[in-house]
Coordinates of C-alpha atoms in Angstrom, one line a residue:
M211 CA 0.3 0.4 0.3
D212 CA 1.2 3.5 -0.8
R213 CA 2.5 5.4 2.8
S214 CA 2.3 9.3 3.2
P215 CA 5.8 10.6 2.7
G216 CA 6.7 11.5 7.0
D217 CA 10.5 11.6 6.3
L218 CA 11.5 10.3 2.7
G219 CA 10.8 13.8 1.2
A220 CA 14.4 14.7 2.1
L221 CA 15.6 11.4 0.7
S222 CA 13.4 10.6 -2.6
T223 CA 14.0 14.3 -4.4
P224 CA 10.9 15.5 -6.4
A225 CA 10.8 15.0 -10.2
R226 CA 12.8 17.7 -12.0
V227 CA 14.1 19.2 -15.8
A228 CA 18.1 19.3 -15.8
G229 CA 19.3 22.5 -16.3
P230 CA 20.4 24.5 -19.2
D231 CA 24.3 23.1 -19.2
E232 CA 23.9 20.1 -16.8
G233 CA 24.9 17.2 -17.4
L234 CA 24.0 13.4 -16.9
T235 CA 23.8 13.5 -12.8
A236 CA 25.5 10.2 -10.6
Q237 CA 22.1 9.4 -10.2
E238 CA 21.4 9.2 -13.6
L239 CA 24.4 7.0 -14.0
A240 CA 23.5 5.0 -11.5
L241 CA 20.1 4.1 -13.2
A242 CA 22.2 3.8 -16.3
T243 CA 24.5 0.8 -15.4
R244 CA 21.3 -1.0 -13.4
N245 CA 19.1 -0.4 -16.5
H246 CA 20.3 -1.6 -20.2
G247 CA 18.5 -1.2 -23.8
L248 CA 18.7 -3.4 -26.6
P249 CA 22.1 -2.9 -28.7
L250 CA 20.8 -1.9 -32.1
E251 CA 22.6 -4.5 -34.2
A252 CA 20.5 -7.2 -31.8
L253 CA 17.3 -5.8 -34.3
R254 CA 18.5 -8.7 -36.6
H255 CA 16.5 -11.2 -34.7
D256 CA 12.9 -11.7 -34.9
L257 CA 12.8 -12.6 -31.0
T258 CA 15.1 -10.8 -28.6
P259 CA 17.3 -12.9 -26.2
P260 CA 16.9 -12.1 -23.0
G261 CA 20.1 -10.9 -22.2
L262 CA 19.5 -8.2 -24.8
H263 CA 16.1 -7.6 -23.9
Y264 CA 15.9 -4.0 -22.4
I265 CA 15.9 -3.9 -18.5
L266 CA 13.7 -1.0 -16.4
V267 CA 13.7 -2.0 -12.9
H268 CA 12.1 0.6 -10.7
Y269 CA 13.5 -0.4 -7.1
D270 CA 15.2 -3.8 -7.0
I271 CA 15.0 -7.4 -8.4
P272 CA 13.0 -9.0 -5.1
D273 CA 14.2 -12.5 -3.9
T274 CA 11.0 -14.7 -5.1
D275 CA 10.9 -18.4 -4.9
P276 CA 8.3 -19.5 -7.4
D277 CA 7.8 -22.7 -5.3
D278 CA 6.2 -20.4 -2.5
W279 CA 4.7 -18.1 -5.2
R280 CA 1.4 -17.4 -5.1
L281 CA -1.1 -15.0 -7.4
T282 CA -4.0 -13.9 -5.5
V283 CA -7.3 -12.8 -7.5
G284 CA -9.9 -10.6 -5.2
G285 CA -11.4 -7.4 -4.7
R286 CA -14.7 -6.8 -6.5
V287 CA -14.9 -10.6 -8.0
L288 CA -17.5 -13.5 -7.1
R289 CA -15.4 -15.7 -6.6
P290 CA -11.3 -15.2 -5.0
L291 CA -8.9 -17.2 -6.3
D292 CA -5.3 -18.0 -4.5
L293 CA -3.2 -19.8 -6.9
D294 CA 0.1 -21.2 -7.0
L295 CA 2.5 -21.6 -10.2
D296 CA 1.5 -25.4 -11.2
A297 CA -2.5 -24.3 -11.1
L298 CA -1.6 -21.8 -13.4
R299 CA 0.7 -24.0 -15.5
D300 CA -1.9 -26.5 -15.8
R301 CA -4.3 -24.0 -17.6
P302 CA -4.3 -23.9 -21.3
P303 CA -1.5 -22.1 -21.9
V304 CA -1.0 -19.1 -24.3
T305 CA 2.1 -17.9 -26.3
R306 CA 1.9 -14.3 -27.9
R307 CA 4.8 -12.7 -29.8
V308 CA 4.9 -8.9 -28.1
T309 CA 7.1 -6.0 -28.7
L310 CA 7.8 -4.2 -25.2
E311 CA 9.1 -0.4 -25.1
C312 CA 10.0 1.6 -22.2
A313 CA 7.7 5.1 -21.9
G314 CA 10.7 6.6 -21.4
N315 CA 12.4 5.8 -24.5
G316 CA 14.4 8.8 -26.2
R317 CA 14.0 10.6 -22.7
A318 CA 18.1 11.3 -23.0
R319 CA 17.5 13.4 -26.7
L320 CA 15.0 15.7 -25.0
S321 CA 15.8 19.4 -24.4
P322 CA 16.0 20.2 -21.5
R323 CA 16.2 16.5 -20.1
P324 CA 13.8 15.4 -18.1
V325 CA 16.1 14.1 -15.2
S326 CA 15.5 10.3 -15.0
Q327 CA 16.6 6.8 -16.8
P328 CA 18.6 8.3 -20.0
W329 CA 17.4 5.9 -22.6
L330 CA 18.6 7.0 -26.2
V331 CA 16.5 5.2 -28.8
E332 CA 17.3 1.4 -27.5
A333 CA 14.7 0.9 -24.5
V334 CA 12.8 -2.0 -26.6
G335 CA 12.9 -5.5 -27.1
T336 CA 10.8 -8.7 -28.6
A337 CA 9.9 -11.8 -26.3
E338 CA 7.6 -14.7 -26.8
W339 CA 5.2 -14.8 -23.6
T340 CA 3.8 -17.7 -22.4
G341 CA 1.3 -17.8 -19.7
V342 CA -2.6 -17.7 -18.9
P343 CA -4.7 -15.0 -20.3
L344 CA -6.0 -12.3 -17.9
A345 CA -9.3 -12.5 -19.2
A346 CA -9.9 -15.8 -18.6
L347 CA -8.4 -15.8 -14.9
L348 CA -11.3 -12.7 -14.6
A349 CA -14.1 -14.8 -16.2
E350 CA -13.4 -17.7 -13.5
A351 CA -13.0 -15.0 -10.6
G352 CA -16.4 -13.4 -11.6
C353 CA -16.4 -9.5 -12.0
A354 CA -18.7 -7.9 -9.7
E355 CA -21.2 -5.4 -11.5
D356 CA -19.8 -2.3 -9.6
A357 CA -15.9 -3.2 -10.8
V358 CA -14.3 -0.5 -13.2
E359 CA -10.4 -1.2 -12.8
A360 CA -8.5 -4.2 -12.4
V361 CA -5.0 -3.2 -9.7
F362 CA -1.7 -5.0 -10.4
T363 CA 0.7 -5.7 -7.5
G364 CA 4.4 -6.4 -8.1
A365 CA 6.6 -8.0 -5.1
D366 CA 9.1 -5.0 -5.8
H367 CA 9.3 -2.3 -3.6
G368 CA 10.6 1.1 -2.8
V369 CA 10.5 4.7 -2.7
E370 CA 10.1 7.0 -5.2
R371 CA 9.5 11.1 -4.9
G372 CA 9.1 10.5 -1.2
V373 CA 6.3 7.6 -1.1
E374 CA 6.9 4.8 -0.3
Q375 CA 5.0 1.9 -2.0
D376 CA 4.8 -1.5 -3.7
Y377 CA 5.3 -1.1 -7.5
R378 CA 1.4 -1.0 -8.5
R379 CA -0.8 -0.1 -11.5
S380 CA -3.9 -0.6 -13.2
L381 CA -6.1 -0.8 -16.2
P382 CA -9.8 -0.6 -17.0
L383 CA -11.7 -3.7 -16.3
T384 CA -13.0 -2.9 -20.4
T385 CA -9.3 -3.6 -21.2
A386 CA -8.3 -6.5 -18.7
A387 CA -11.1 -8.6 -19.0
D388 CA -11.5 -7.8 -23.3
P389 CA -9.8 -11.8 -24.6
A390 CA -9.4 -9.7 -27.8
R391 CA -6.7 -7.5 -25.9
D392 CA -4.5 -11.0 -25.4
I393 CA -3.5 -9.8 -22.2
L394 CA -1.3 -12.6 -20.4
V395 CA -0.1 -13.6 -17.0
A396 CA 3.2 -14.8 -18.0
Y397 CA 5.3 -17.4 -16.3
A398 CA 7.9 -18.2 -19.6
M399 CA 9.9 -15.8 -21.8
N400 CA 11.1 -17.2 -25.1
G401 CA 10.1 -20.8 -24.0
A402 CA 11.9 -20.7 -20.4
P403 CA 11.1 -20.0 -17.1
L404 CA 10.9 -16.5 -16.9
P405 CA 14.7 -14.8 -15.9
P406 CA 14.6 -12.5 -12.3
Q407 CA 15.6 -9.2 -14.1
H408 CA 12.2 -9.9 -16.3
G409 CA 9.8 -10.4 -13.2
S410 CA 10.5 -14.3 -12.5
P411 CA 8.2 -15.8 -11.6
L412 CA 5.1 -14.2 -12.7
R413 CA 4.3 -11.2 -14.6
L414 CA 1.7 -8.9 -16.7
V415 CA 1.9 -8.7 -20.6
V416 CA 0.0 -6.2 -22.0
P417 CA 0.1 -5.8 -25.5
G418 CA 0.3 -2.5 -27.8
W419 CA 0.9 -0.6 -24.0
Y420 CA 4.2 1.0 -23.0
G421 CA 6.2 -1.3 -20.2
M422 CA 4.6 0.6 -17.1
A423 CA 1.7 -1.7 -17.5
H424 CA 3.6 -4.7 -17.9
V425 CA 4.0 -5.2 -13.7
K426 CA 6.5 -8.0 -12.9
W427 CA 7.1 -10.2 -9.9
L428 CA 3.1 -10.0 -10.2
R429 CA 1.2 -11.5 -6.7
D430 CA -2.1 -9.8 -6.8
I431 CA -5.1 -8.5 -8.8
T432 CA -7.8 -6.8 -7.3
L433 CA -10.8 -5.6 -8.8
T434 CA -11.9 -1.9 -7.4
A435 CA -15.1 -0.2 -7.8
T436 CA -13.7 3.2 -7.9
P437 CA -10.5 4.3 -9.9
Y438 CA -7.4 3.5 -8.8
T439 CA -5.6 6.4 -7.7
G440 CA -2.1 5.7 -6.5
F441 CA 1.4 7.0 -6.8
Q442 CA 2.4 5.1 -10.3
Q443 CA -1.1 6.1 -12.2
T444 CA -1.7 9.3 -10.9
A445 CA 1.7 10.9 -10.2
A446 CA 3.9 9.2 -12.6
Y447 CA 3.3 8.4 -16.4
R448 CA 1.3 11.4 -17.1
L449 CA 1.9 13.3 -20.2
R450 CA 2.2 17.2 -18.2
Q451 CA 4.1 20.2 -19.9
E452 CA 3.9 22.0 -15.7
P453 CA 4.2 20.7 -12.7
G454 CA 0.7 20.8 -11.5
E455 CA -1.1 19.4 -14.5
E456 CA -3.3 16.6 -14.3
G457 CA -1.8 15.6 -17.5
E458 CA -3.2 12.8 -19.9
P459 CA -2.1 9.5 -19.1
V460 CA 0.7 7.5 -20.8
T461 CA -1.1 4.4 -21.9
L462 CA -0.3 2.9 -26.1
I463 CA 2.9 3.0 -27.9
E464 CA 3.3 5.8 -30.1
P465 CA 4.7 4.6 -33.4
R466 CA 9.1 4.1 -33.8
A467 CA 11.1 2.7 -36.6
L468 CA 14.8 2.0 -35.6
M469 CA 17.5 0.9 -38.2
V470 CA 20.3 -1.7 -37.7
P471 CA 23.1 0.4 -38.0
P472 CA 25.1 -0.2 -41.1
G473 CA 28.5 -0.3 -41.5
F474 CA 31.0 -0.6 -38.7
P475 CA 31.5 2.0 -35.6
D476 CA 33.7 4.6 -34.2
F477 CA 34.0 3.4 -30.6
M478 CA 33.1 6.7 -28.3
T479 CA 30.7 7.9 -30.8
R480 CA 29.2 5.0 -32.7
A481 CA 29.2 7.3 -36.0
R482 CA 29.1 4.6 -38.8
V483 CA 31.8 3.9 -41.2
V484 CA 30.2 2.6 -44.9
R485 CA 32.1 1.9 -48.2
P486 CA 30.9 3.5 -51.3
G487 CA 28.1 1.4 -53.6
T488 CA 25.0 -0.1 -52.6
V489 CA 24.3 -0.9 -48.9
P490 CA 21.6 -3.0 -47.3
L491 CA 19.4 -1.2 -44.6
A492 CA 17.1 -3.1 -42.9
G493 CA 15.0 -2.8 -39.0
R494 CA 12.2 -2.8 -37.1
A495 CA 9.5 -1.0 -37.1
W496 CA 6.1 -1.2 -34.0
S497 CA 3.2 1.0 -32.8
G498 CA 0.6 0.1 -30.0
H499 CA -2.3 2.4 -32.0
G500 CA -2.3 -0.2 -34.9
P501 CA 0.4 -2.1 -37.9
V502 CA 3.2 -0.1 -39.4
V503 CA 2.0 0.6 -42.6
R504 CA 5.1 2.3 -44.0
V505 CA 8.4 3.1 -43.3
E506 CA 10.7 5.6 -44.9
V507 CA 14.3 6.5 -45.1
S508 CA 16.1 9.6 -46.0
E509 CA 20.0 10.3 -46.5
D510 CA 19.5 13.8 -46.0
G511 CA 18.4 14.2 -42.4
G512 CA 14.9 14.4 -43.3
A513 CA 15.1 16.8 -46.5
A514 CA 14.0 13.9 -48.8
W515 CA 12.2 10.4 -48.2
T516 CA 12.0 7.2 -50.1
D517 CA 9.9 4.0 -49.2
A518 CA 11.5 0.9 -47.5
E519 CA 9.6 -2.6 -47.9
V520 CA 7.5 -3.1 -44.8
V521 CA 7.3 -7.3 -44.0
P522 CA 4.6 -7.6 -41.9
D523 CA 3.9 -11.2 -40.1
P524 CA -0.2 -11.5 -39.8
A525 CA 0.6 -14.6 -37.3
H526 CA 2.0 -11.8 -34.7
P527 CA 0.0 -8.9 -34.4
W528 CA 1.5 -7.2 -31.4
A529 CA 5.1 -8.0 -32.4
W530 CA 7.2 -5.3 -34.5
A531 CA 7.4 -5.5 -38.0
A532 CA 10.3 -6.3 -40.6
W533 CA 11.6 -3.4 -43.0
R534 CA 14.4 -3.2 -45.7
T535 CA 15.5 -1.2 -48.5
T536 CA 19.0 -0.2 -50.1
W537 CA 21.3 2.9 -49.9
T538 CA 23.4 3.9 -52.8
A539 CA 26.5 5.3 -50.4
T540 CA 28.3 7.9 -52.0
P541 CA 31.7 9.7 -50.6
G542 CA 30.8 12.1 -47.9
L543 CA 29.0 12.0 -44.2
R544 CA 25.8 11.4 -44.1
H545 CA 22.3 11.5 -41.7
L546 CA 20.5 8.4 -42.4
T547 CA 16.9 9.1 -40.2
V548 CA 14.3 6.8 -40.8
R549 CA 10.7 6.7 -39.6
A550 CA 7.5 5.1 -39.7
T551 CA 3.6 5.7 -40.2
D552 CA 0.9 3.1 -38.2
A553 CA -2.2 2.0 -39.5
T554 CA -4.0 4.8 -37.6
G555 CA -2.4 7.7 -39.1
R556 CA 0.2 8.6 -36.7
V557 CA 3.4 9.1 -37.8
Q558 CA 7.1 10.0 -36.3
P559 CA 7.7 13.6 -35.8
L560 CA 10.8 15.5 -36.7
A561 CA 10.8 17.2 -33.8
A562 CA 10.9 16.0 -30.2
P563 CA 7.2 15.9 -28.3
W564 CA 8.5 17.2 -24.7
N565 CA 7.2 17.2 -21.8
R566 CA 8.1 16.9 -18.2
G567 CA 8.4 13.3 -17.5
G568 CA 9.6 12.1 -21.3
F569 CA 7.2 9.9 -22.2
A570 CA 6.7 8.7 -25.3
N571 CA 9.3 10.4 -27.2
N572 CA 9.0 8.8 -30.8
L573 CA 11.1 11.2 -32.4
V574 CA 12.8 9.3 -35.9
Q575 CA 16.5 7.7 -35.7
R576 CA 19.1 9.6 -36.9
V577 CA 22.7 7.9 -37.8
E578 CA 25.2 9.7 -38.7
V579 CA 27.3 7.6 -41.7
L580 CA 30.6 8.6 -42.9
C581 CA 31.3 7.3 -46.4
T582 CA 35.0 6.9 -47.4
P583 CA 36.6 4.7 -50.3
E584 CA 38.2 1.6 -49.5
R585 CA 41.3 2.4 -47.2
T586 CA 45.0 2.0 -49.2
S587 CA 47.5 -0.2 -49.1
G588 CA 49.3 2.6 -47.5
S589 CA 46.8 2.8 -44.7
T590 CA 46.7 -0.7 -43.6
P591 CA 48.0 -0.8 -39.7
A592 CA 51.5 -2.2 -40.1
S593 CA 51.9 -6.1 -39.0
A594 CA 53.3 -6.4 -35.6
P595 CA 57.5 -6.6 -35.5
E596 CA 58.7 -10.3 -34.9
P597 CA 59.2 -10.6 -31.0
G598 CA 62.8 -10.4 -30.3
P599 CA 65.0 -11.9 -27.4
A600 CA 64.1 -11.6 -24.1
P601 CA 65.8 -8.1 -22.7
A602 CA 68.7 -9.0 -20.1
P603 CA 67.1 -8.9 -16.5
E604 CA 67.4 -5.6 -14.3
P605 CA 71.1 -6.0 -12.0

């Protein structure tokens, strides 16, 4: 349960926006070492290996024991449930391929920068999740007539902006109980038990919604007769321009396309190097509002665009789609840009959609590429000399 701030306010600072010349804070760097993004070359995989899938853990990864784990379903239900993992696995399993993206993906590219986990564009991954449909569990429990929301509680516990809390989020019952939404209470990822960092032994998977809705280490589902007003629902994950605004809630994923960076990288800047000629370009695109129907690529930062081929996969409507094209590279510095359009007409913007939390920033990806001719024999690094005799020992 959320608790009053008490003395925690001095320990846990309020949300803020970085100053004009302020670099990343030590606290942000510490968050970045705990939470990692997808290496963009891993976009080649239809399914993201669990160790490459993005991670965002609000507090600590809790110490959980699958043998003792229980999931309770209660509140405004007709038949409360108390289930262990064996009981959940005994129910007919369902597997869904789902792309997850952190709501803060792109935050570090905003100016001024909201101070928090400094994501660039890599907070994404796609996995196959296996579990029990949430709609089936709620039908089994029976929803009372006055139930309006389902509240999900994880085992992770901490302090945020002075509020001690378990991580807890809600969904409208019309969404949670809808079989067409394919929401899962999942116990497996890519055919194996959930890894600790991905919610072992049980998590929620909400296709199409940003990652804050996918409650990990899930231990309780409670139906309520009134909207849930806890911290993660009404204080966090709102689109605000000013601190006092109520703001719109963050929900469905905005369209985004990402490119597998071509060529090879500079170590520090990650700028790419390619040779003149035909260069294959490929990547992934997704949206929570509907399928991506168009991907465009520009070599001049967005002044002119050409269409790429989108390769939809109707068998996996909640997962990213592949895209591909070719580019004729000529010597010089280029700024490759890619953008997606979904079936609802939403298009990635060329200017970042700023808000105080740094949420849902689906600004187009730009990749700096230097096209340089093949190196000549004179520029090839010299071979290492043959080892000579060992030096005499010091007297």
